[in-house]
Short mmCIF file of N, CA and C in Angstrom, two decimals:
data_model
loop_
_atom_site.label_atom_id
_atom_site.label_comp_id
_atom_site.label_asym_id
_atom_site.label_seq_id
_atom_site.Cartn_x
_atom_site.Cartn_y
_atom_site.Cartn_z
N UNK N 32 0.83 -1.20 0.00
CA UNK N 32 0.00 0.00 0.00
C UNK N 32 0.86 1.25 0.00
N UNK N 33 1.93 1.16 0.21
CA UNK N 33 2.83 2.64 0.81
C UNK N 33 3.71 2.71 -0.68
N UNK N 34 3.54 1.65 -1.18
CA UNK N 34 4.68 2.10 -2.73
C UNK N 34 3.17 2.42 -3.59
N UNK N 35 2.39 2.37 -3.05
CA UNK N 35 1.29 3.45 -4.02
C UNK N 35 1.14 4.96 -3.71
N UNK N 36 1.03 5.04 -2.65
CA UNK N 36 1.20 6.21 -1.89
C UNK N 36 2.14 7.22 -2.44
N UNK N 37 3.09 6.67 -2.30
CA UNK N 37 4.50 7.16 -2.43
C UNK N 37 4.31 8.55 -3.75
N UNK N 38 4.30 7.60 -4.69
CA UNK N 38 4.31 8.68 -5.97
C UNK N 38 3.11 9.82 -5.86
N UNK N 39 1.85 9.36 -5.22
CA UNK N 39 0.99 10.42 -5.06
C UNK N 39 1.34 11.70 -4.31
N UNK N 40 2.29 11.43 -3.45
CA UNK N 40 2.50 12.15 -2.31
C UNK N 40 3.83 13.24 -2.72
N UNK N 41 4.34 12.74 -3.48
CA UNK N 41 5.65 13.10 -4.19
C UNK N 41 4.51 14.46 -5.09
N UNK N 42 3.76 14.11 -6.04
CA UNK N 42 3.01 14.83 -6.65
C UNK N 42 2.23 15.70 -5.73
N UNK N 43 1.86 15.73 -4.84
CA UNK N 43 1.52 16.62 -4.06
C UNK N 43 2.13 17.31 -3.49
N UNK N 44 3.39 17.48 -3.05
CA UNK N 44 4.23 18.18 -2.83
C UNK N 44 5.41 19.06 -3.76
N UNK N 45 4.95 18.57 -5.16
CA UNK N 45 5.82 19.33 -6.41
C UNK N 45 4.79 20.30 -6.23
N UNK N 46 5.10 21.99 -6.05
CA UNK N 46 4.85 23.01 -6.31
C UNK N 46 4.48 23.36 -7.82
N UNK N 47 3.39 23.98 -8.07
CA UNK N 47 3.28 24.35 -9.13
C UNK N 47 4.08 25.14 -10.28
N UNK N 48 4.49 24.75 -11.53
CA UNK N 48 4.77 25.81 -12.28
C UNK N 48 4.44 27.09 -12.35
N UNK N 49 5.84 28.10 -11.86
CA UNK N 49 5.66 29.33 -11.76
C UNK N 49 5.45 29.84 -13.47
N UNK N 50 4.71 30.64 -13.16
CA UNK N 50 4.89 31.65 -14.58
C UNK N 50 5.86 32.64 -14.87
N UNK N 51 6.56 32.63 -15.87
CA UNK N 51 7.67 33.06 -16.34
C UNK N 51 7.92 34.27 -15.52
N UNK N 52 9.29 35.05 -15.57
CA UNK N 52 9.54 36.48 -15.18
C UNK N 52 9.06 37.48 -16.34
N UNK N 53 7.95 38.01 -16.20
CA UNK N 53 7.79 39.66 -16.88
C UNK N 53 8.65 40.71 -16.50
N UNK N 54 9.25 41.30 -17.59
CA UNK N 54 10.50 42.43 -16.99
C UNK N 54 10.01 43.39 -18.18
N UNK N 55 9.29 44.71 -17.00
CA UNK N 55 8.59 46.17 -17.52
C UNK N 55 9.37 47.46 -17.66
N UNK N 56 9.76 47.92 -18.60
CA UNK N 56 9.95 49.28 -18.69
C UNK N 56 9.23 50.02 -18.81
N UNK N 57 9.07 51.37 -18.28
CA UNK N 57 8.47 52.23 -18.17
C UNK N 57 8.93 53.38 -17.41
N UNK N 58 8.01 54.85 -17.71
CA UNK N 58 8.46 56.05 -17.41
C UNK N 58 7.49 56.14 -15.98
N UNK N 59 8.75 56.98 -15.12
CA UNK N 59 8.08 57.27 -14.06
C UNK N 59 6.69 57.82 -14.01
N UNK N 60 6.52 58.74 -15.06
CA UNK N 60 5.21 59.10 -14.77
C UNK N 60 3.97 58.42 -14.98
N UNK N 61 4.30 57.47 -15.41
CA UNK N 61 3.00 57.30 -16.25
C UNK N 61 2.33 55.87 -14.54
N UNK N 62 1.13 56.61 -14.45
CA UNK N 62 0.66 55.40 -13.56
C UNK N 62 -0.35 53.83 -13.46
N UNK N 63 -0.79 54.48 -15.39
CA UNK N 63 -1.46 53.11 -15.75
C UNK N 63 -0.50 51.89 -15.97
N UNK N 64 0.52 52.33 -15.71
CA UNK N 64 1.60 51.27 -16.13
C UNK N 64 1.73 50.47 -15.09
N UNK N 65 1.62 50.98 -13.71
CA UNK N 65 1.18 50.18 -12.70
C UNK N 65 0.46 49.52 -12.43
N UNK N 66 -0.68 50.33 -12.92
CA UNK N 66 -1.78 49.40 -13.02
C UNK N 66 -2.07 47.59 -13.89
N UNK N 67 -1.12 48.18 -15.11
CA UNK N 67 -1.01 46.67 -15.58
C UNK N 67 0.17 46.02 -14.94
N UNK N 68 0.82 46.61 -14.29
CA UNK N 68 1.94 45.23 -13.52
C UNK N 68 1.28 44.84 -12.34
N UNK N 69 -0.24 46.03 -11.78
CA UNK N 69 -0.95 45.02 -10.77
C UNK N 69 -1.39 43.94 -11.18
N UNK N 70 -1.62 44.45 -12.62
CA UNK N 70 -2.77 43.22 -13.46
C UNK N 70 -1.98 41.66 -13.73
N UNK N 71 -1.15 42.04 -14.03
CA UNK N 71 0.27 40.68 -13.44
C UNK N 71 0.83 40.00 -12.96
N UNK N 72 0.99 40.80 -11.54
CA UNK N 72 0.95 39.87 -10.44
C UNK N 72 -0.06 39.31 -9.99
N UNK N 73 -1.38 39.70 -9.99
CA UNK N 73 -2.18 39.52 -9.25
C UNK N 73 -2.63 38.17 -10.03
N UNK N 74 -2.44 38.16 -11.55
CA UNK N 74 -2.91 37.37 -12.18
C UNK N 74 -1.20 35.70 -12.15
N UNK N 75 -0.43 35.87 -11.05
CA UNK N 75 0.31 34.93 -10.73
C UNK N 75 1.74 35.35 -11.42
N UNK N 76 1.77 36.15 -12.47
CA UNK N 76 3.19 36.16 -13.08
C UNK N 76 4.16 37.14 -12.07
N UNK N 77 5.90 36.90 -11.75
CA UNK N 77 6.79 37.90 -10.98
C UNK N 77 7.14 38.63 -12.02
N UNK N 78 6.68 40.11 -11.41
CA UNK N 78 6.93 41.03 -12.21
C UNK N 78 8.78 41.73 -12.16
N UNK N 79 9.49 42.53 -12.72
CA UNK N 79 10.27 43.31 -12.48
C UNK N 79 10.46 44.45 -13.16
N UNK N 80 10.23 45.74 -12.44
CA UNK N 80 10.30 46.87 -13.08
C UNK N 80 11.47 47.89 -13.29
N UNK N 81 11.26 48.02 -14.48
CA UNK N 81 12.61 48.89 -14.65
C UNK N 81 11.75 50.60 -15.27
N UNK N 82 12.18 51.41 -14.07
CA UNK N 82 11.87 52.78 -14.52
C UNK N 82 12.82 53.61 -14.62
N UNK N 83 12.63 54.29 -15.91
CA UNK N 83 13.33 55.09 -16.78
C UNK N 83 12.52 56.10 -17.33
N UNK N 84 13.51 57.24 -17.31
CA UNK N 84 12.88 58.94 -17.97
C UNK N 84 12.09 58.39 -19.34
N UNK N 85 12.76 57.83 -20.33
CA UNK N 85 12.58 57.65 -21.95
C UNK N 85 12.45 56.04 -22.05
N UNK N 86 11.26 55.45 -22.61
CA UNK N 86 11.30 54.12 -22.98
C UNK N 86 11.74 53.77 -24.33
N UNK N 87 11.57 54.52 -25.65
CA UNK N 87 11.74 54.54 -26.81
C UNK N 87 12.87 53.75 -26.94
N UNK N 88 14.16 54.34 -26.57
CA UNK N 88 15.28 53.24 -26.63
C UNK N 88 15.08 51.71 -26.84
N UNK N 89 14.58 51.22 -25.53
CA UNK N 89 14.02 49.82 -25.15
C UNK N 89 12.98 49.55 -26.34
N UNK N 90 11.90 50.12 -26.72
CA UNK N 90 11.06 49.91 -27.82
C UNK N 90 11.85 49.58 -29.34
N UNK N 91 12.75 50.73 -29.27
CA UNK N 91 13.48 50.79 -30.67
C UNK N 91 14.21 49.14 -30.92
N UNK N 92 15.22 48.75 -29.43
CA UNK N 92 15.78 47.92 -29.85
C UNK N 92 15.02 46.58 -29.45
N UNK N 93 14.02 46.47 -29.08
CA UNK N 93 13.13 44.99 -28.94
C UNK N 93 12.34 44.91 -30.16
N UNK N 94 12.66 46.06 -30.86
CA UNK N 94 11.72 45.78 -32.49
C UNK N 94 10.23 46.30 -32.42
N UNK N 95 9.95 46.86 -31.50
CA UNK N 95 8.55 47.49 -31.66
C UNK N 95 8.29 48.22 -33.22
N UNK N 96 7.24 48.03 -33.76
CA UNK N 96 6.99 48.93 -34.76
C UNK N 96 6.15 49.82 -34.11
N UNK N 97 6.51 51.30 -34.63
CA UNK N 97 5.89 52.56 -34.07
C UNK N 97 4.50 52.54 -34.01
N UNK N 98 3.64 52.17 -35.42
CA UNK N 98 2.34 51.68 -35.10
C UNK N 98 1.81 51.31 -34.11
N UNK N 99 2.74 50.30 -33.51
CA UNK N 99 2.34 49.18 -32.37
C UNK N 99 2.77 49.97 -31.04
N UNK N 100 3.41 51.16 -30.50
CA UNK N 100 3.48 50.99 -29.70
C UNK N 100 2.47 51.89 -28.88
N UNK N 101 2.97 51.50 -27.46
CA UNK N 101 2.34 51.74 -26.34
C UNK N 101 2.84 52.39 -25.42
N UNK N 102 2.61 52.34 -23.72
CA UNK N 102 3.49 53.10 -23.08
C UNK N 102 4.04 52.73 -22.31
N UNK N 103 4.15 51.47 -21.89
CA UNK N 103 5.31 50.51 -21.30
C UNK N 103 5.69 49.45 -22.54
N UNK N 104 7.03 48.55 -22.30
CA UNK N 104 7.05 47.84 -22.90
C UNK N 104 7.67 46.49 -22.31
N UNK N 105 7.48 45.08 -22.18
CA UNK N 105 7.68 44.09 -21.63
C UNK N 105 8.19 42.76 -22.40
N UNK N 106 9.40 41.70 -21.50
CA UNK N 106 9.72 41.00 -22.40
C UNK N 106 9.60 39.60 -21.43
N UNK N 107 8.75 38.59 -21.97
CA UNK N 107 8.64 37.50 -21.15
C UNK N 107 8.88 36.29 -22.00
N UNK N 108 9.40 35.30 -21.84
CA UNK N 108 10.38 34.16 -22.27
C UNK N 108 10.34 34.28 -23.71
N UNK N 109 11.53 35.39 -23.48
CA UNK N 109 11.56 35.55 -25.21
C UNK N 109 10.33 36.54 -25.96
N UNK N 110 9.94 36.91 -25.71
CA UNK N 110 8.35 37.40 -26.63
C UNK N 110 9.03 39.02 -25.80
N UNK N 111 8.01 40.18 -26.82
CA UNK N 111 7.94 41.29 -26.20
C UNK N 111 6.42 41.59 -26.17
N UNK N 112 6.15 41.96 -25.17
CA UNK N 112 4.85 42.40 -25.27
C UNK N 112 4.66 44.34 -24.81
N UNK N 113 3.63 44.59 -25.45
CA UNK N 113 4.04 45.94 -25.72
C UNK N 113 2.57 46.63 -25.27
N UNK N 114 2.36 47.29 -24.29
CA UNK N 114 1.29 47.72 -23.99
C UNK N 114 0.42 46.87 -22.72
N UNK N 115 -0.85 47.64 -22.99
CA UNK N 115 -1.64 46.92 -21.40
C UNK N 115 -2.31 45.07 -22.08
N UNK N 116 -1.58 44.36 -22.81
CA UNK N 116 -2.16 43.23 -23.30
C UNK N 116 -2.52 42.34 -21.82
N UNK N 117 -3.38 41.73 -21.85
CA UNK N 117 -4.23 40.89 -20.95
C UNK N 117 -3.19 39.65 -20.63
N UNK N 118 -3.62 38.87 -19.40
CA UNK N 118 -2.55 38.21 -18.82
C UNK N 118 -2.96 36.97 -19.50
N UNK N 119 -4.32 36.67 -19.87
CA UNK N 119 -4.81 35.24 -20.78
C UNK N 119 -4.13 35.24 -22.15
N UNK N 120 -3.63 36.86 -22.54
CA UNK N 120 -3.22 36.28 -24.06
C UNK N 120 -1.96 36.39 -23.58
N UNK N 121 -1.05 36.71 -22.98
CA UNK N 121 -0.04 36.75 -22.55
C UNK N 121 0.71 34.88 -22.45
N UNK N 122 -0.81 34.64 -21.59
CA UNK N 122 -0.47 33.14 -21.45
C UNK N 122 -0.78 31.79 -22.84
N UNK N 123 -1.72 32.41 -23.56
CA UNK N 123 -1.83 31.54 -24.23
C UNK N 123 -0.91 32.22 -25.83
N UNK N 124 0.04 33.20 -25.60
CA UNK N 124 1.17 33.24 -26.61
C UNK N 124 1.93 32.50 -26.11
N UNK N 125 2.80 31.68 -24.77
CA UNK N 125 3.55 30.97 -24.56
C UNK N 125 3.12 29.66 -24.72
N UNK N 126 1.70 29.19 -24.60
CA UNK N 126 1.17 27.94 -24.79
C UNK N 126 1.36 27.54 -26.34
N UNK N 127 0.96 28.64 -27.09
CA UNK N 127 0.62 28.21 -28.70
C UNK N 127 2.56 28.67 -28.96
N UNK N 128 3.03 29.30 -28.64
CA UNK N 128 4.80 29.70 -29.10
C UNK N 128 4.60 29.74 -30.56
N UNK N 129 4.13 31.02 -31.11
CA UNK N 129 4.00 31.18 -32.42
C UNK N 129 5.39 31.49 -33.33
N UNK N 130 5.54 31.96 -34.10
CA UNK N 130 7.16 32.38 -34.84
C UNK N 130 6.77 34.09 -34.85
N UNK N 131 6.92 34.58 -33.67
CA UNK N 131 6.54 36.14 -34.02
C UNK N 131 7.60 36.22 -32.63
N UNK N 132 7.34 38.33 -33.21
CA UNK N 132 8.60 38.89 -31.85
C UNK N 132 7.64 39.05 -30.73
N UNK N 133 6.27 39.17 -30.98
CA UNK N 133 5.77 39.36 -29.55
C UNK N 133 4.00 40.21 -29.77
N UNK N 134 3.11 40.32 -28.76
CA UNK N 134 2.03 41.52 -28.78
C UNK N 134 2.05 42.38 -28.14
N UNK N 135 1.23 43.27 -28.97
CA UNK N 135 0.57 44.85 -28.49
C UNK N 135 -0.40 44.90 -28.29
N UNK N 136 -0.70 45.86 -27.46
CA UNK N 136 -2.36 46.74 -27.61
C UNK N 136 -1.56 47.54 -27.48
N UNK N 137 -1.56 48.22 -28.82
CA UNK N 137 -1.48 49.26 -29.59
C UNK N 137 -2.06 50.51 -29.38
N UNK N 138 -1.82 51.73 -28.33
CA UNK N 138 -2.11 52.64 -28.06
C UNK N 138 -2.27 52.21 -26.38
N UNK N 139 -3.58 53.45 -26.41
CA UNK N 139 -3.68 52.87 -24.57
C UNK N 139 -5.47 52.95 -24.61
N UNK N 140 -5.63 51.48 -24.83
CA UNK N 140 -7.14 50.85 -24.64
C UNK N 140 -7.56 51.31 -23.27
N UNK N 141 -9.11 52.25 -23.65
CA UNK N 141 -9.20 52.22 -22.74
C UNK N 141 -10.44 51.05 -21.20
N UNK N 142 -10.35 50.05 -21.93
CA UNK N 142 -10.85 49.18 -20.99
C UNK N 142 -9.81 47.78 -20.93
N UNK N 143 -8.33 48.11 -21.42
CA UNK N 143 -7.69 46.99 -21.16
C UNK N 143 -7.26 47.11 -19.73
N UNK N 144 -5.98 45.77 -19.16
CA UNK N 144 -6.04 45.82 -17.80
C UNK N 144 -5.27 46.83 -17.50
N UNK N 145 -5.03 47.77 -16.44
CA UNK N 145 -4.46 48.76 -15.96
C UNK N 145 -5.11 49.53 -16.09
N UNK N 146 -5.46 49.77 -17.15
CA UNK N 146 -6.80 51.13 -17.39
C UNK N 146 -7.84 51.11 -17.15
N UNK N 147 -8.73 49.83 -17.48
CA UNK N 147 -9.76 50.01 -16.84
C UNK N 147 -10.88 50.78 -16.46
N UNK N 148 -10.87 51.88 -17.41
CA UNK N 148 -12.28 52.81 -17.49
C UNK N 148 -13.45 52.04 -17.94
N UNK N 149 -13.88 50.63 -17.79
CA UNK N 149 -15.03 50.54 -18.30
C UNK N 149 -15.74 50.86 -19.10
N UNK N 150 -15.43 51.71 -20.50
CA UNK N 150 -16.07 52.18 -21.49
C UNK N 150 -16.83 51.11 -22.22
N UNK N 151 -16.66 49.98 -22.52
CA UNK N 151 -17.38 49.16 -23.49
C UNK N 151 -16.73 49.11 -24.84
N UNK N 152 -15.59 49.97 -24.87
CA UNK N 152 -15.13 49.92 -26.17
C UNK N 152 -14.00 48.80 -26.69
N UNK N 153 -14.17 48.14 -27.61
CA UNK N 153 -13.34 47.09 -27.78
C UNK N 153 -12.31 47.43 -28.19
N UNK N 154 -11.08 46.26 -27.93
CA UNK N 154 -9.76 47.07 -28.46
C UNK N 154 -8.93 45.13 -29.00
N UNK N 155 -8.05 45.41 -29.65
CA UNK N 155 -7.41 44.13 -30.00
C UNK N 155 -6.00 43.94 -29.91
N UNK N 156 -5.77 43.15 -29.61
CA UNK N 156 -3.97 42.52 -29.08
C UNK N 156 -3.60 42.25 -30.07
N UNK N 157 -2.42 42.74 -31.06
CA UNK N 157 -1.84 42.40 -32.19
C UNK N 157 -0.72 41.48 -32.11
N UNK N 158 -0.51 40.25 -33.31
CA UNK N 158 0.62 39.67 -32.80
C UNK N 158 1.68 40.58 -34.17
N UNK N 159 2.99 40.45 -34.12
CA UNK N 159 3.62 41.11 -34.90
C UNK N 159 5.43 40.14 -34.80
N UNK N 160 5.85 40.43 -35.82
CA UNK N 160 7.36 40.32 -36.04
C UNK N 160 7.40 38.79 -36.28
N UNK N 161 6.35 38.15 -37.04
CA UNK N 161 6.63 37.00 -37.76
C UNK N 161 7.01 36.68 -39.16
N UNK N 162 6.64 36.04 -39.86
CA UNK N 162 6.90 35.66 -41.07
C UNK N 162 5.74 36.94 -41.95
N UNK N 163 4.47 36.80 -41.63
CA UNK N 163 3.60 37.78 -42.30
C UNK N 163 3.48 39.17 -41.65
N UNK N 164 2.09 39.74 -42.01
CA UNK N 164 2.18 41.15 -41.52
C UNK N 164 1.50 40.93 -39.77
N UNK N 165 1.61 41.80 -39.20
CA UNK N 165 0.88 42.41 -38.45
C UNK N 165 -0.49 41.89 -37.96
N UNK N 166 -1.11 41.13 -37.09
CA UNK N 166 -2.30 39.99 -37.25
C UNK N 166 -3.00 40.22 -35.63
N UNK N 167 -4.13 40.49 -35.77
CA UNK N 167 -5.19 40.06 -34.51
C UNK N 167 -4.99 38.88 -34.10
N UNK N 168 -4.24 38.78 -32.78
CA UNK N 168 -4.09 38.22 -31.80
C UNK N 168 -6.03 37.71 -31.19
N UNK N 169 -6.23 38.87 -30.35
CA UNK N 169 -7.16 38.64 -29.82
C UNK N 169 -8.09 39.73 -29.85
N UNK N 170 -9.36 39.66 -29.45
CA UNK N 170 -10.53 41.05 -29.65
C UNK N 170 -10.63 40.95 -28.71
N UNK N 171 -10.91 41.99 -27.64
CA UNK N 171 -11.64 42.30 -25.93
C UNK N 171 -12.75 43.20 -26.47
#
């Protein structure tokens, strides 16, 4: 009975898979940017923030296209993600691991996470820096 046990118990005591490190740049001022690294942790991922006067730099060299950007910018296993994008597509770009540099929400949505004004207005997560152009990720 105890060499059955055994392996169950072993599995109960393996800790869950953490979710990757998110590492945020962003300008001091801006405070929706906080708001989506609440939206981050809270949603299980360790965040780390890096604040800086000017993000552009960081945008320029992670490949953001200007179109695409936003007002923080973030890089999690490999991918950049660029703006207030949601922590479900966040997670299911590492599940599916497409051939792209990463997503946006492209401007500053205002009912994505961090922002959060409740308007009703829809906004979409772009995936970008693959083989084709520029592609809807996801619709909110």
């Amino acid at each position: 009975m105890i060499r059955f046990l055994f392996p169950a118990l072993l599995l109960a005591a393996t800790p869950a898979l953490a979710e990757p490190l998110v590492e945020v740049w962003k300008a001091e001022s801006c405070g929706c940017c906080g708001g989506w690294v609440d939206h981050m942790t809270a949603e299980g991922f360790t965040v780390r923030v890096h604040t800086m006067d000017d993000v552009a730099p960081v945008k320029t060299m992670l490949g953001v296209p200007p179109a695409l950007e936003s007002c923080h910018t973030a890089t999690v296993d490999g991918y950049v993600v660029e703006g207030h994008v949601p922590a479900a597509d966040i997670r299911r770009l590492l599940a599916e691991r497409p051939k792209a540099r990463g997503l946006s929400a492209p401007g500053m949505p205002a009912d994505a996470p961090g922002m959060d004004m409740k308007t009703g207005q829809p906004y979409d997560v772009v995936l970008f820096g693959g083989d084709t152009a520029p592609s809807v990720f996801a619709r909110h």
